Amino acid sequence: ISNNVCRSASSTDHIIQTTWIKNSTICGNTLSGGSGKGILLDDESNDCVVDGNYITDVGQEGIQLDLADNNIVSNNRIYDVDRVGIRVANSSVSNLITANFIKGAGRLTNNTYGCIELSGSANNNTSILDNIFRKFGSGNEALTPIIVTNTTPTGTKCTGNDFGTEWSTPELGNYTWNNNASISLGDSEFTASATATTAIG
């Protein structure tokens, strides 16, 4: 699915959705508008590549993986989306999220969503590498660039990401962890635990 242009989508459906489709390539599309997601890999949409898409002004997530394994999400530009820039959900395993530029996530509700979020259960072996995160600059903004919530993933790696100066420093302040998630940050690893509230590194 490549080189399509969909502007000012009015549907409540997602602009591009694959369900039980393996080995697909979604690249070079320009997607905007609508109240759904920009791109959704759903229900065993495994071994896919989502690369070089421009997604803006969608009502939910820019890109979401849902029960989808072994995918590469790379080199996408995600701008001004209502919820999460890229969301990995519901036992999506061994995915690589790399070299994406996300500016202006979480526009729906201030300090609620992340630029990248692992949510659901057992999203194991996710690598979040070399992405660039920026705030929109006005209005509602993301809580932190990377959020791990309602899950206890193993094998999560977060290295080489560029947070600019818009969130707190050092870089540990750019993550929100929950439920004893153990995360590898390059040469260091730490564990944060929380019960009723979220732990912020």
Short mmCIF file of C-alpha atoms in Angstrom, two decimals:
data_model
loop_
_atom_site.label_atom_id
_atom_site.label_comp_id
_atom_site.label_asym_id
_atom_site.label_seq_id
_atom_site.Cartn_x
_atom_site.Cartn_y
_atom_site.Cartn_z
CA ILE A 1 0.00 0.00 0.00
CA SER A 2 2.08 2.91 -1.22
CA ASN A 3 2.06 6.51 -2.41
CA ASN A 4 -1.60 7.16 -1.67
CA VAL A 5 -2.92 10.55 -0.58
CA CYS A 6 -5.95 10.78 1.71
CA ARG A 7 -6.65 14.30 2.95
CA SER A 8 -9.53 15.49 5.13
CA ALA A 9 -10.87 11.99 5.77
CA SER A 10 -14.35 12.21 7.31
CA SER A 11 -14.90 8.57 8.24
CA THR A 12 -14.87 7.15 11.77
CA ASP A 13 -12.94 4.18 10.36
CA HIS A 14 -9.15 4.06 10.27
CA ILE A 15 -7.56 5.39 7.10
CA ILE A 16 -5.42 2.28 6.45
CA GLN A 17 -6.12 -0.98 8.30
CA THR A 18 -4.78 -4.49 7.79
CA THR A 19 -6.38 -7.48 9.52
CA TRP A 20 -4.77 -10.94 9.33
CA ILE A 21 -2.48 -9.67 6.57
CA LYS A 22 1.14 -10.81 6.83
CA ASN A 23 4.24 -9.48 5.05
CA SER A 24 2.62 -6.24 3.90
CA THR A 25 4.43 -2.99 3.14
CA ILE A 26 2.74 0.36 3.85
CA CYS A 27 4.98 3.16 2.65
CA GLY A 28 5.02 6.69 1.32
CA ASN A 29 1.38 7.53 2.08
CA THR A 30 0.08 10.96 3.09
CA LEU A 31 -2.85 10.60 5.50
CA SER A 32 -4.87 13.22 7.36
CA GLY A 33 -8.24 13.86 8.97
CA GLY A 34 -10.97 11.59 10.29
CA SER A 35 -11.76 10.45 13.80
CA GLY A 36 -9.98 7.09 13.59
CA LYS A 37 -6.33 6.02 13.42
CA GLY A 38 -3.98 6.79 10.58
CA ILE A 39 -2.62 3.23 10.20
CA LEU A 40 -3.71 0.14 12.14
CA LEU A 41 -2.00 -3.26 11.93
CA ASP A 42 -4.59 -5.53 13.54
CA ASP A 43 -5.01 -9.20 14.52
CA GLU A 44 -1.87 -11.03 13.41
CA SER A 45 -0.76 -8.48 10.83
CA ASN A 46 2.77 -9.76 11.33
CA ASP A 47 6.12 -9.27 9.59
CA CYS A 48 5.07 -5.97 8.01
CA VAL A 49 6.92 -2.75 7.23
CA VAL A 50 5.35 0.69 7.86
CA ASP A 51 7.82 3.20 6.47
CA GLY A 52 7.98 6.78 5.29
CA ASN A 53 4.36 7.78 5.83
CA TYR A 54 3.19 11.29 6.74
CA ILE A 55 0.26 11.24 9.17
CA THR A 56 -1.36 14.39 10.52
CA ASP A 57 -4.52 15.59 12.24
CA VAL A 58 -6.12 12.19 12.95
CA GLY A 59 -8.60 11.68 15.77
CA GLN A 60 -6.88 8.74 17.45
CA GLU A 61 -3.40 7.22 17.12
CA GLY A 62 -1.12 7.98 14.22
CA ILE A 63 -0.01 4.33 13.99
CA GLN A 64 -1.14 1.39 16.13
CA LEU A 65 -0.03 -2.24 16.35
CA ASP A 66 -2.71 -4.47 17.91
CA LEU A 67 -1.92 -8.19 18.31
CA ALA A 68 0.73 -7.66 15.64
CA ASP A 69 4.25 -9.15 15.85
CA ASN A 70 7.64 -8.77 14.17
CA ASN A 71 6.89 -5.46 12.45
CA ILE A 72 9.14 -2.53 11.55
CA VAL A 73 7.71 0.99 11.98
CA SER A 74 10.30 3.41 10.67
CA ASN A 75 10.91 6.83 9.15
CA ASN A 76 7.33 8.02 9.61
CA ARG A 77 6.43 11.65 10.28
CA ILE A 78 3.53 11.97 12.70
CA TYR A 79 2.25 15.46 13.42
CA ASP A 80 -0.64 16.93 15.44
CA VAL A 81 -2.56 13.76 16.36
CA ASP A 82 -5.23 13.59 19.05
CA ARG A 83 -3.91 10.59 20.97
CA VAL A 84 -0.67 8.60 20.80
CA GLY A 85 1.81 9.00 17.97
CA ILE A 86 2.69 5.27 17.81
CA ARG A 87 0.92 2.78 20.11
CA VAL A 88 1.90 -0.86 20.65
CA ALA A 89 -1.02 -2.73 22.22
CA ASN A 90 -2.42 -6.11 23.24
CA SER A 91 0.48 -8.57 23.24
CA SER A 92 2.26 -7.22 20.19
CA VAL A 93 5.69 -8.87 20.33
CA SER A 94 9.14 -8.18 18.85
CA ASN A 95 8.42 -4.91 17.08
CA LEU A 96 10.99 -2.31 16.05
CA ILE A 97 9.99 1.37 16.32
CA THR A 98 12.83 3.42 14.83
CA ALA A 99 13.76 6.73 13.21
CA ASN A 100 10.27 8.24 13.45
CA PHE A 101 9.63 11.97 13.92
CA ILE A 102 6.68 12.66 16.22
CA LYS A 103 5.59 16.23 16.92
CA GLY A 104 2.38 17.23 18.64
CA ALA A 105 0.97 13.97 20.06
CA GLY A 106 -1.79 14.04 22.67
CA ARG A 107 -3.68 17.01 21.31
CA LEU A 108 -7.02 15.74 22.65
CA THR A 109 -6.25 16.02 26.38
CA ASN A 110 -3.28 17.73 28.00
CA ASN A 111 -0.67 15.62 29.86
CA THR A 112 -2.43 12.33 29.10
CA TYR A 113 -0.98 10.59 26.04
CA GLY A 114 2.57 9.78 24.95
CA CYS A 115 4.43 10.11 21.70
CA ILE A 116 5.07 6.35 21.86
CA GLU A 117 3.10 4.11 24.21
CA LEU A 118 3.24 0.44 25.16
CA SER A 119 -0.17 -0.49 26.55
CA GLY A 120 -2.11 -3.67 27.07
CA SER A 121 -0.37 -6.87 28.14
CA ALA A 122 2.94 -8.52 27.37
CA ASN A 123 4.22 -6.27 24.61
CA ASN A 124 7.57 -8.00 24.90
CA ASN A 125 10.85 -7.35 23.07
CA THR A 126 9.89 -3.94 21.73
CA SER A 127 12.80 -1.78 20.56
CA ILE A 128 12.29 2.00 20.54
CA LEU A 129 15.41 3.36 18.86
CA ASP A 130 16.59 6.67 17.39
CA ASN A 131 13.22 8.44 17.30
CA ILE A 132 12.75 12.22 17.54
CA PHE A 133 10.08 13.67 19.84
CA ARG A 134 8.85 17.26 19.94
CA LYS A 135 5.96 19.12 21.54
CA PHE A 136 3.52 21.01 19.32
CA GLY A 137 4.32 24.28 21.05
CA SER A 138 0.84 25.38 22.15
CA GLY A 139 -2.42 23.88 23.40
CA ASN A 140 -2.63 20.33 24.71
CA GLU A 141 0.66 18.41 24.82
CA ALA A 142 1.81 14.82 25.45
CA LEU A 143 2.57 13.76 29.03
CA THR A 144 5.99 12.32 28.18
CA PRO A 145 7.58 11.04 24.98
CA ILE A 146 7.48 7.35 26.01
CA ILE A 147 4.81 5.71 28.21
CA VAL A 148 4.62 2.11 29.42
CA THR A 149 1.24 1.52 31.05
CA ASN A 150 -0.89 -1.41 32.29
CA THR A 151 1.71 -3.94 31.26
CA THR A 152 4.80 -5.74 32.45
CA PRO A 153 6.86 -6.07 29.26
CA THR A 154 10.21 -7.80 29.13
CA GLY A 155 13.03 -7.12 26.74
CA THR A 156 12.05 -3.49 26.07
CA LYS A 157 14.92 -1.39 24.73
CA CYS A 158 14.91 2.42 24.49
CA THR A 159 18.12 3.93 23.17
CA GLY A 160 19.29 6.79 20.97
CA ASN A 161 16.04 8.75 21.14
CA ASP A 162 16.10 12.55 20.77
CA PHE A 163 13.89 14.44 23.23
CA GLY A 164 15.24 17.91 22.51
CA THR A 165 14.98 20.25 25.48
CA GLU A 166 11.19 20.33 25.71
CA TRP A 167 10.77 17.71 28.41
CA SER A 168 12.75 17.30 31.60
CA THR A 169 16.41 16.32 31.77
CA PRO A 170 18.18 13.99 32.19
CA GLU A 171 16.59 11.58 29.77
CA LEU A 172 15.03 9.38 32.46
CA GLY A 173 12.53 12.17 33.01
CA ASN A 174 11.16 11.54 29.54
CA TYR A 175 9.65 8.18 30.42
CA THR A 176 6.55 7.16 32.35
CA TRP A 177 6.58 3.56 33.63
CA ASN A 178 3.91 1.51 35.34
CA ASN A 179 3.51 -1.95 36.89
CA ASN A 180 7.13 -2.93 37.52
CA ALA A 181 8.26 -2.55 33.92
CA SER A 182 11.95 -3.31 33.44
CA ILE A 183 13.41 -1.21 30.64
CA SER A 184 16.87 -1.23 29.10
CA LEU A 185 18.24 2.25 28.43
CA GLY A 186 21.44 1.61 26.53
CA ASP A 187 24.07 0.69 29.09
CA SER A 188 21.71 1.10 32.05
CA GLU A 189 18.56 -0.58 33.28
CA PHE A 190 16.19 0.45 36.02
CA THR A 191 12.90 -0.76 37.46
CA ALA A 192 10.12 1.52 38.67
CA SER A 193 7.08 0.19 40.51
CA ALA A 194 3.72 1.78 41.04
CA THR A 195 0.35 0.80 42.47
CA ALA A 196 -2.41 3.40 42.17
CA THR A 197 -0.20 6.00 40.57
CA THR A 198 2.30 6.09 37.77
CA ALA A 199 6.01 6.19 38.52
CA ILE A 200 8.00 8.73 36.58
CA GLY A 201 11.74 8.11 36.26
#
